[in-house]
Coordinates of N, CA and C in Angstrom, one line a residue:
M1 N 3.4 -2.4 42.4 CA 4.6 -2.3 41.5 C 4.7 -3.4 40.5
D2 N 4.5 -4.6 41.0 CA 4.6 -5.8 40.1 C 3.6 -5.8 39.0
V3 N 2.4 -5.3 39.3 CA 1.3 -5.3 38.4 C 1.6 -4.3 37.2
S4 N 2.1 -3.1 37.6 CA 2.4 -2.1 36.6 C 3.6 -2.5 35.7
S5 N 4.6 -3.2 36.3 CA 5.7 -3.7 35.4 C 5.3 -4.8 34.5
D6 N 4.3 -5.6 34.9 CA 3.8 -6.6 34.1 C 3.0 -6.0 32.9
R7 N 2.2 -5.0 33.2 CA 1.5 -4.3 32.1 C 2.5 -3.7 31.1
I8 N 3.5 -3.0 31.6 CA 4.5 -2.4 30.7 C 5.1 -3.5 29.8
H9 N 5.5 -4.6 30.4 CA 6.1 -5.7 29.7 C 5.2 -6.3 28.6
T10 N 3.9 -6.4 29.0 CA 2.9 -6.9 28.1 C 2.7 -6.0 26.9
Q11 N 2.6 -4.7 27.2 CA 2.4 -3.7 26.2 C 3.6 -3.7 25.2
S12 N 4.8 -3.7 25.7 CA 6.0 -3.7 24.8 C 6.0 -4.9 24.0
A13 N 5.7 -6.1 24.5 CA 5.7 -7.3 23.7 C 4.6 -7.2 22.6
E14 N 3.4 -6.7 22.9 CA 2.4 -6.5 21.9 C 2.8 -5.6 20.8
E15 N 3.5 -4.5 21.2 CA 4.0 -3.5 20.2 C 5.0 -4.2 19.3
E16 N 5.9 -5.0 19.9 CA 6.9 -5.7 19.0 C 6.3 -6.6 18.0
E17 N 5.2 -7.3 18.5 CA 4.5 -8.3 17.6 C 3.9 -7.5 16.5
E18 N 3.3 -6.3 16.8 CA 2.6 -5.5 15.7 C 3.6 -5.0 14.7
E19 N 4.8 -4.6 15.2 CA 5.8 -4.1 14.3 C 6.4 -5.2 13.4
E20 N 6.6 -6.4 13.9 CA 7.0 -7.5 13.1 C 6.0 -7.9 12.1
G21 N 4.7 -7.8 12.4 CA 3.7 -8.1 11.5 C 3.6 -7.1 10.4
E22 N 3.8 -5.8 10.7 CA 3.8 -4.8 9.7 C 5.0 -4.9 8.7
E23 N 6.2 -5.3 9.3 CA 7.3 -5.5 8.5 C 7.1 -6.6 7.5
E24 N 6.6 -7.7 8.0 CA 6.3 -8.9 7.1 C 5.3 -8.5 6.0
E25 N 4.3 -7.7 6.3 CA 3.3 -7.3 5.3 C 4.0 -6.4 4.3
E26 N 4.8 -5.5 4.7 CA 5.5 -4.6 3.7 C 6.4 -5.5 2.8
E27 N 7.1 -6.4 3.3 CA 8.0 -7.3 2.5 C 7.1 -8.1 1.5
E28 N 6.0 -8.6 1.9 CA 5.1 -9.3 1.0 C 4.6 -8.4 -0.1
E29 N 4.2 -7.2 0.3 CA 3.6 -6.3 -0.7 C 4.7 -5.9 -1.7
E30 N 5.9 -5.7 -1.2 CA 7.0 -5.3 -2.1 C 7.3 -6.5 -3.1
E31 N 7.3 -7.7 -2.6 CA 7.6 -8.8 -3.5 C 6.5 -9.0 -4.5
A32 N 5.3 -8.7 -4.1 CA 4.1 -9.0 -5.0 C 3.9 -7.8 -6.0
S33 N 4.6 -6.6 -5.7 CA 4.3 -5.4 -6.5 C 4.7 -5.6 -8.0
I34 N 5.9 -5.6 -8.3 CA 6.4 -5.7 -9.7 C 7.2 -6.9 -9.8
R35 N 6.9 -7.7 -10.9 CA 7.6 -8.9 -11.1 C 8.2 -8.8 -12.5
H36 N 9.3 -9.5 -12.7 CA 10.0 -9.5 -14.0 C 10.4 -10.9 -14.4
L37 N 10.6 -11.0 -15.7 CA 11.1 -12.3 -16.2 C 12.6 -12.1 -16.4
S38 N 13.3 -13.0 -15.8 CA 14.8 -13.0 -16.0 C 15.1 -13.7 -17.2
P39 N 16.4 -13.6 -17.7 CA 16.8 -14.4 -18.9 C 16.7 -15.9 -18.8
T40 N 16.6 -16.4 -17.5 CA 16.4 -17.8 -17.3 C 14.9 -18.2 -17.5
G41 N 14.0 -17.2 -17.6 CA 12.6 -17.5 -17.7 C 11.9 -17.6 -16.4
I42 N 12.5 -17.4 -15.3 CA 11.9 -17.5 -14.0 C 11.4 -16.1 -13.6
V43 N 10.2 -16.1 -13.1 CA 9.6 -14.9 -12.6 C 10.3 -14.5 -11.3
Q44 N 10.7 -13.2 -11.3 CA 11.5 -12.8 -10.1 C 10.9 -11.4 -9.7
T45 N 11.1 -11.1 -8.4 CA 10.8 -9.8 -7.9 C 11.9 -8.8 -8.2
D46 N 11.7 -7.5 -8.0 CA 12.8 -6.6 -8.2 C 14.0 -6.9 -7.4
R47 N 13.8 -7.2 -6.1 CA 15.0 -7.5 -5.2 C 15.7 -8.8 -5.7
Q48 N 15.0 -9.8 -6.1 CA 15.7 -11.0 -6.6 C 16.4 -10.7 -7.9
Q49 N 15.8 -9.9 -8.8 CA 16.4 -9.6 -10.1 C 17.7 -8.8 -9.8
L50 N 17.6 -7.9 -8.9 CA 18.8 -7.1 -8.6 C 20.0 -7.9 -8.1
R51 N 19.6 -8.9 -7.2 CA 20.7 -9.8 -6.7 C 21.3 -10.6 -7.9
W52 N 20.4 -11.1 -8.8 CA 20.8 -12.0 -9.9 C 21.7 -11.1 -10.8
L53 N 21.3 -9.9 -11.1 CA 22.1 -9.0 -12.0 C 23.4 -8.7 -11.3
A54 N 23.4 -8.5 -10.1 CA 24.7 -8.1 -9.4 C 25.6 -9.3 -9.4
C55 N 25.2 -10.5 -9.3 CA 26.1 -11.7 -9.3 C 26.6 -11.8 -10.7
V56 N 25.7 -11.8 -11.7 CA 26.2 -11.9 -13.1 C 27.1 -10.8 -13.5
G57 N 26.8 -9.6 -13.1 CA 27.6 -8.5 -13.4 C 29.0 -8.6 -12.8
Y58 N 29.0 -9.0 -11.5 CA 30.3 -9.2 -10.8 C 31.2 -10.3 -11.6
L59 N 30.6 -11.4 -11.9 CA 31.3 -12.4 -12.6 C 31.8 -12.0 -14.0
C60 N 30.9 -11.4 -14.7 CA 31.2 -11.1 -16.1 C 32.1 -9.9 -16.3
C61 N 31.7 -8.8 -15.6 CA 32.4 -7.6 -15.8 C 33.6 -7.3 -14.9
W62 N 33.5 -7.8 -13.7 CA 34.6 -7.4 -12.8 C 35.6 -8.5 -12.5
Q63 N 35.2 -9.7 -12.7 CA 36.1 -10.9 -12.5 C 36.6 -11.4 -13.8
S64 N 36.3 -10.8 -14.9 CA 36.7 -11.2 -16.3 C 36.5 -12.7 -16.6
V65 N 35.4 -13.2 -16.1 CA 35.0 -14.6 -16.5 C 34.6 -14.5 -18.0
C66 N 33.9 -13.5 -18.3 CA 33.6 -13.2 -19.7 C 33.8 -11.8 -19.9
L67 N 34.3 -11.4 -21.1 CA 34.5 -10.0 -21.3 C 33.6 -9.4 -22.4
L68 N 32.4 -9.8 -22.3 CA 31.4 -9.4 -23.3 C 30.9 -8.0 -22.9
E69 N 31.2 -7.0 -23.8 CA 30.8 -5.7 -23.5 C 29.3 -5.5 -23.5
T70 N 28.7 -6.3 -24.4 CA 27.2 -6.2 -24.5 C 26.5 -6.7 -23.2
V71 N 27.1 -7.7 -22.6 CA 26.5 -8.2 -21.4 C 26.6 -7.1 -20.3
C72 N 27.7 -6.5 -20.2 CA 27.9 -5.5 -19.2 C 27.0 -4.3 -19.4
R73 N 26.9 -3.9 -20.7 CA 25.9 -2.8 -21.0 C 24.5 -3.2 -20.7
W74 N 24.1 -4.4 -21.0 CA 22.7 -4.9 -20.7 C 22.5 -4.8 -19.2
I75 N 23.5 -5.3 -18.5 CA 23.3 -5.3 -17.0 C 23.2 -3.9 -16.5
S76 N 24.0 -3.0 -16.9 CA 24.0 -1.7 -16.4 C 22.7 -1.0 -16.8
V77 N 22.2 -1.2 -18.0 CA 20.9 -0.6 -18.5 C 19.8 -1.1 -17.7
T78 N 19.8 -2.4 -17.5 CA 18.7 -3.1 -16.7 C 18.7 -2.6 -15.3
L79 N 19.8 -2.6 -14.7 CA 19.9 -2.1 -13.3 C 19.4 -0.6 -13.2
Q80 N 19.8 0.2 -14.1 CA 19.3 1.6 -14.1 C 17.8 1.6 -14.2
K81 N 17.2 0.8 -15.1 CA 15.8 0.8 -15.3 C 15.1 0.3 -14.0
L82 N 15.6 -0.7 -13.4 CA 15.1 -1.2 -12.1 C 15.1 -0.1 -11.0
L83 N 16.2 0.5 -10.9 CA 16.4 1.6 -9.9 C 15.4 2.7 -10.1
N84 N 15.3 3.1 -11.4 CA 14.3 4.2 -11.7 C 12.9 3.8 -11.4
S85 N 12.5 2.6 -11.8 CA 11.1 2.1 -11.6 C 10.9 2.0 -10.1
S86 N 11.8 1.5 -9.3 CA 11.6 1.4 -7.9 C 11.5 2.8 -7.2
R87 N 12.3 3.8 -7.7 CA 12.1 5.1 -7.2 C 10.8 5.7 -7.5
K88 N 10.3 5.5 -8.7 CA 9.0 6.0 -9.1 C 7.9 5.3 -8.3
N89 N 8.0 4.0 -8.0 CA 7.0 3.3 -7.2 C 7.0 3.8 -5.8
T90 N 8.2 4.1 -5.3 CA 8.3 4.6 -3.9 C 7.7 6.0 -3.8
T91 N 7.9 6.8 -4.8 CA 7.4 8.2 -4.8 C 5.9 8.1 -4.9
R92 N 5.3 7.2 -5.8 CA 3.9 7.1 -5.9 C 3.3 6.6 -4.6
E93 N 3.9 5.6 -3.9 CA 3.4 5.1 -2.7 C 3.4 6.2 -1.6
R94 N 4.4 7.0 -1.6 CA 4.5 8.1 -0.6 C 3.4 9.1 -0.8
S95 N 3.2 9.5 -2.1 CA 2.2 10.5 -2.4 C 0.8 10.0 -2.2
S96 N 0.6 8.8 -2.5 CA -0.8 8.2 -2.2 C -1.0 8.1 -0.7
A97 N 0.0 7.8 0.1 CA -0.1 7.7 1.5 C -0.4 9.1 2.1
L98 N 0.2 10.1 1.5 CA -0.1 11.5 2.0 C -1.5 12.0 1.7
Q99 N -2.1 11.5 0.7 CA -3.4 11.9 0.3 C -4.5 11.3 1.1

């Protein structure tokens, strides 16, 4: 009984390690996939740029720190482009995985 429970425990620990490794690889691939230049000139991944745009958008458009309509428009257009490109990339990845 003890031997079989040890095997089960070892197998589940190995499976958890494999899953964690796969998740880390996916995150690294996602970050390396498409990169953008932000207005600050710093190269950022899609996720980082979305966070940056969300913060600027929140401050400028919803907290009335600045009421520049063009900034709000630029943010919404850029967010829409990012969302569309990430959807296209996801669709491409799924279709290539199926083939």
